[in-house]
XYZ file of C-alpha atoms in Angstrom:
253
model
C 166.498 79.469 58.255
C 167.078 80.201 62.059
C 164.281 78.805 64.321
C 162.487 80.515 66.493
C 160.748 79.164 69.277
C 157.819 78.971 70.870
C 158.967 82.242 73.592
C 160.520 84.364 70.513
C 156.533 84.209 68.550
C 154.623 84.932 71.781
C 157.485 88.312 72.639
C 156.732 89.190 68.128
C 152.371 88.640 68.924
C 151.916 90.013 72.649
C 153.112 93.118 72.280
C 150.818 93.951 68.928
C 148.114 94.348 71.538
C 149.216 97.834 73.089
C 148.803 99.548 69.235
C 145.070 97.902 68.500
C 142.956 101.087 69.636
C 140.576 101.324 72.292
C 137.155 100.665 71.423
C 134.497 103.911 71.953
C 132.615 104.024 75.158
C 128.497 103.956 74.270
C 126.323 106.048 75.719
C 122.592 104.655 75.538
C 120.132 107.457 74.459
C 115.982 107.543 74.206
C 113.988 109.238 71.588
C 112.396 111.996 72.661
C 114.289 112.696 75.823
C 117.412 114.644 76.677
C 120.711 112.465 76.499
C 124.345 113.389 78.477
C 127.710 112.752 76.077
C 130.030 113.004 78.772
C 134.574 114.710 77.474
C 136.587 116.055 79.976
C 139.035 119.104 79.270
C 142.394 120.087 80.411
C 142.115 122.834 83.661
C 143.774 125.933 82.004
C 142.697 128.772 80.613
C 140.826 129.831 77.825
C 139.114 126.886 77.253
C 137.700 125.889 73.661
C 135.272 123.148 72.884
C 134.103 121.904 69.509
C 131.250 119.053 69.197
C 131.556 116.865 66.075
C 129.165 114.507 64.713
C 131.380 112.788 62.997
C 129.378 109.802 61.478
C 127.349 112.487 60.327
C 130.416 114.280 58.389
C 132.284 116.455 61.683
C 128.914 118.390 61.218
C 129.320 120.288 63.460
C 127.806 120.115 67.260
C 128.254 123.032 69.716
C 131.122 125.412 70.200
C 132.103 127.739 72.939
C 135.115 129.663 72.881
C 135.835 133.683 74.498
C 134.310 132.332 77.554
C 130.295 131.742 75.966
C 128.943 129.230 72.978
C 129.617 130.316 69.678
C 126.902 128.735 67.773
C 127.372 130.570 64.150
C 128.254 128.546 62.329
C 126.338 124.857 63.951
C 124.217 122.571 62.318
C 120.530 123.359 61.402
C 120.850 119.574 62.967
C 121.443 120.885 66.065
C 120.338 124.500 66.864
C 118.382 124.344 69.675
C 119.119 121.486 71.489
C 122.302 121.592 72.657
C 124.203 123.372 75.969
C 127.249 122.537 78.310
C 126.988 123.262 81.718
C 128.984 126.103 81.774
C 129.442 126.570 85.751
C 130.985 122.696 85.621
C 134.037 124.249 82.802
C 136.586 125.176 85.408
C 137.111 122.280 86.583
C 137.210 120.428 83.414
C 133.765 119.803 82.158
C 133.083 119.871 78.579
C 129.996 116.988 78.677
C 126.927 117.690 76.493
C 123.520 117.877 76.558
C 121.409 116.751 73.500
C 117.634 117.561 74.158
C 115.332 115.843 72.233
C 117.421 112.949 70.793
C 115.766 111.435 66.791
C 117.198 109.479 64.201
C 119.151 111.745 62.982
C 121.737 111.746 65.877
C 122.738 108.525 66.210
C 126.157 108.046 65.612
C 129.838 108.828 66.178
C 130.773 112.381 68.028
C 134.125 113.917 68.539
C 134.659 115.757 71.108
C 137.935 118.270 71.185
C 139.108 120.855 74.148
C 142.310 123.037 74.668
C 143.337 125.065 76.868
C 146.627 127.153 77.848
C 148.337 123.386 78.733
C 147.363 121.839 76.325
C 144.799 119.736 73.938
C 142.777 116.335 72.969
C 140.425 114.677 71.384
C 137.932 111.826 72.242
C 135.439 109.960 70.794
C 131.990 108.356 71.691
C 128.846 106.593 70.131
C 125.117 107.507 71.233
C 123.375 104.274 70.285
C 119.861 104.090 70.650
C 117.837 101.993 73.609
C 113.964 100.913 73.763
C 112.618 103.128 76.025
C 110.155 102.546 78.775
C 108.017 99.502 79.164
C 103.700 99.485 80.620
C 101.551 97.303 80.863
C 98.248 97.201 82.484
C 95.000 94.824 82.744
C 91.486 96.254 81.473
C 89.611 92.779 82.562
C 91.263 89.671 81.582
C 92.576 91.441 78.784
C 96.207 92.066 79.705
C 98.546 94.564 77.296
C 101.833 95.273 77.149
C 103.016 98.888 74.751
C 106.145 101.254 73.992
C 106.520 104.309 71.926
C 109.174 105.809 70.340
C 111.299 102.611 69.290
C 113.405 102.504 66.519
C 114.576 100.395 64.517
C 111.444 97.989 63.960
C 110.918 96.615 67.400
C 109.329 92.779 68.077
C 107.375 91.535 70.828
C 107.050 88.750 72.309
C 104.870 87.015 75.574
C 105.557 84.699 78.248
C 104.679 83.547 81.195
C 105.808 82.005 84.222
C 105.002 78.989 84.940
C 104.860 78.233 81.637
C 101.116 77.872 80.881
C 99.528 74.785 79.411
C 96.981 77.103 76.969
C 98.606 79.602 73.195
C 98.683 83.022 73.982
C 96.396 84.088 71.577
C 98.058 87.923 71.207
C 97.111 90.363 68.892
C 100.460 93.478 68.566
C 99.799 96.713 66.100
C 103.306 98.689 65.038
C 102.921 102.331 64.048
C 104.910 103.797 62.441
C 105.300 107.470 63.194
C 105.555 110.754 60.429
C 109.728 111.119 62.617
C 110.205 107.963 61.321
C 110.125 105.942 64.867
C 107.886 103.342 66.366
C 105.040 101.990 68.388
C 104.656 99.340 69.169
C 101.361 97.692 71.542
C 100.657 93.691 71.566
C 97.259 92.467 74.174
C 96.392 89.247 75.010
C 93.579 86.902 77.195
C 95.259 85.881 80.126
C 93.674 82.233 80.533
C 92.339 81.562 84.029
C 94.093 79.508 86.931
C 96.700 80.450 89.329
C 98.434 83.552 89.775
C 101.188 84.136 86.735
C 103.863 86.452 86.170
C 103.276 88.135 82.494
C 106.685 88.711 80.671
C 106.203 90.933 77.671
C 109.795 92.051 76.066
C 110.556 94.673 73.319
C 113.674 94.075 71.184
C 115.412 95.187 68.399
C 118.608 94.750 66.348
C 120.537 96.792 68.749
C 119.297 96.344 72.545
C 116.124 94.495 74.404
C 114.547 95.444 77.664
C 111.427 93.493 79.821
C 108.565 94.190 81.917
C 107.001 91.835 84.096
C 102.711 92.139 85.478
C 101.497 89.767 87.901
C 98.283 88.695 87.059
C 95.812 87.416 90.244
C 92.934 85.212 89.764
C 89.549 86.554 89.013
C 87.076 84.700 91.435
C 88.374 82.663 94.331
C 87.152 78.876 94.394
C 84.885 77.679 96.838
C 87.980 75.582 98.667
C 90.284 78.425 98.766
C 86.828 79.924 100.717
C 87.611 80.681 105.157
C 86.187 76.925 106.218
C 84.126 78.897 108.584
C 82.808 81.083 106.368
C 81.481 78.048 104.323
C 79.442 76.857 107.628
C 77.904 80.312 108.039
C 76.186 80.771 104.589
C 75.209 76.710 104.929
C 73.706 78.104 108.722
C 71.919 80.895 107.087
C 70.679 78.984 104.303
C 69.118 76.284 106.899
C 67.881 78.936 108.949
C 65.977 81.015 106.252
C 64.427 76.720 104.989
C 62.603 76.296 108.591
C 61.795 80.029 109.005
C 59.557 79.932 105.829
C 58.847 76.056 106.361
C 57.341 76.630 109.802
C 55.212 80.247 108.527
C 53.788 78.336 105.277
C 52.944 75.208 109.040
C 51.141 77.976 110.701
C 48.831 79.579 107.951
C 47.732 75.870 106.469
C 47.281 75.502 110.401
C 44.970 78.270 110.497
């Protein structure tokens, strides 16, 4: 058999990369909010746009042709929740606005477009992310919470600098009617110097972290200004002297 040198093998392997399919772009959406799925259409007359949810079996999400929306065959899952930016189609924008994102909306979408100059297909993956995290303080308790998450999340606390005492937190997870999760966790912050609290909420897909600075609840004596300490001492001495003089005067009479 003829031998192959390294350069020959490289010439055989390198071209294979040109046959590997490119990964679909991804868009991150937040449950119960609106999300824009981008798509471009070729410039030309007679624009036609079809959006499909491929991962759910090519469900028809939205159609546009004859210069208007055509929603007669739209899947019921998307009724009253989709729209195009109509005044931008002529400039090449075929993006889909999806409202009130829910669990069933996750997956792979196809945007099919055509004009008098040709047609094309593009794909995009819709994924969901952790919504905003809220942290607030009530007395000595700090609470971290978030709503509308999927799949079931986990919550962890940390401090900077690290605390020597154990953070005794109480965490509750609630599943809603629309199969989303609300999570809330509270802890009692230890007394001491200022701490930066970090609350992290994560799912198997993504993670989000929010921080909160808890100030000292009581200021220490050594932190008080010297002039204030001196004034307090002088006032106390003056009160004692006045009381003593008054008592002495009454006794003398």
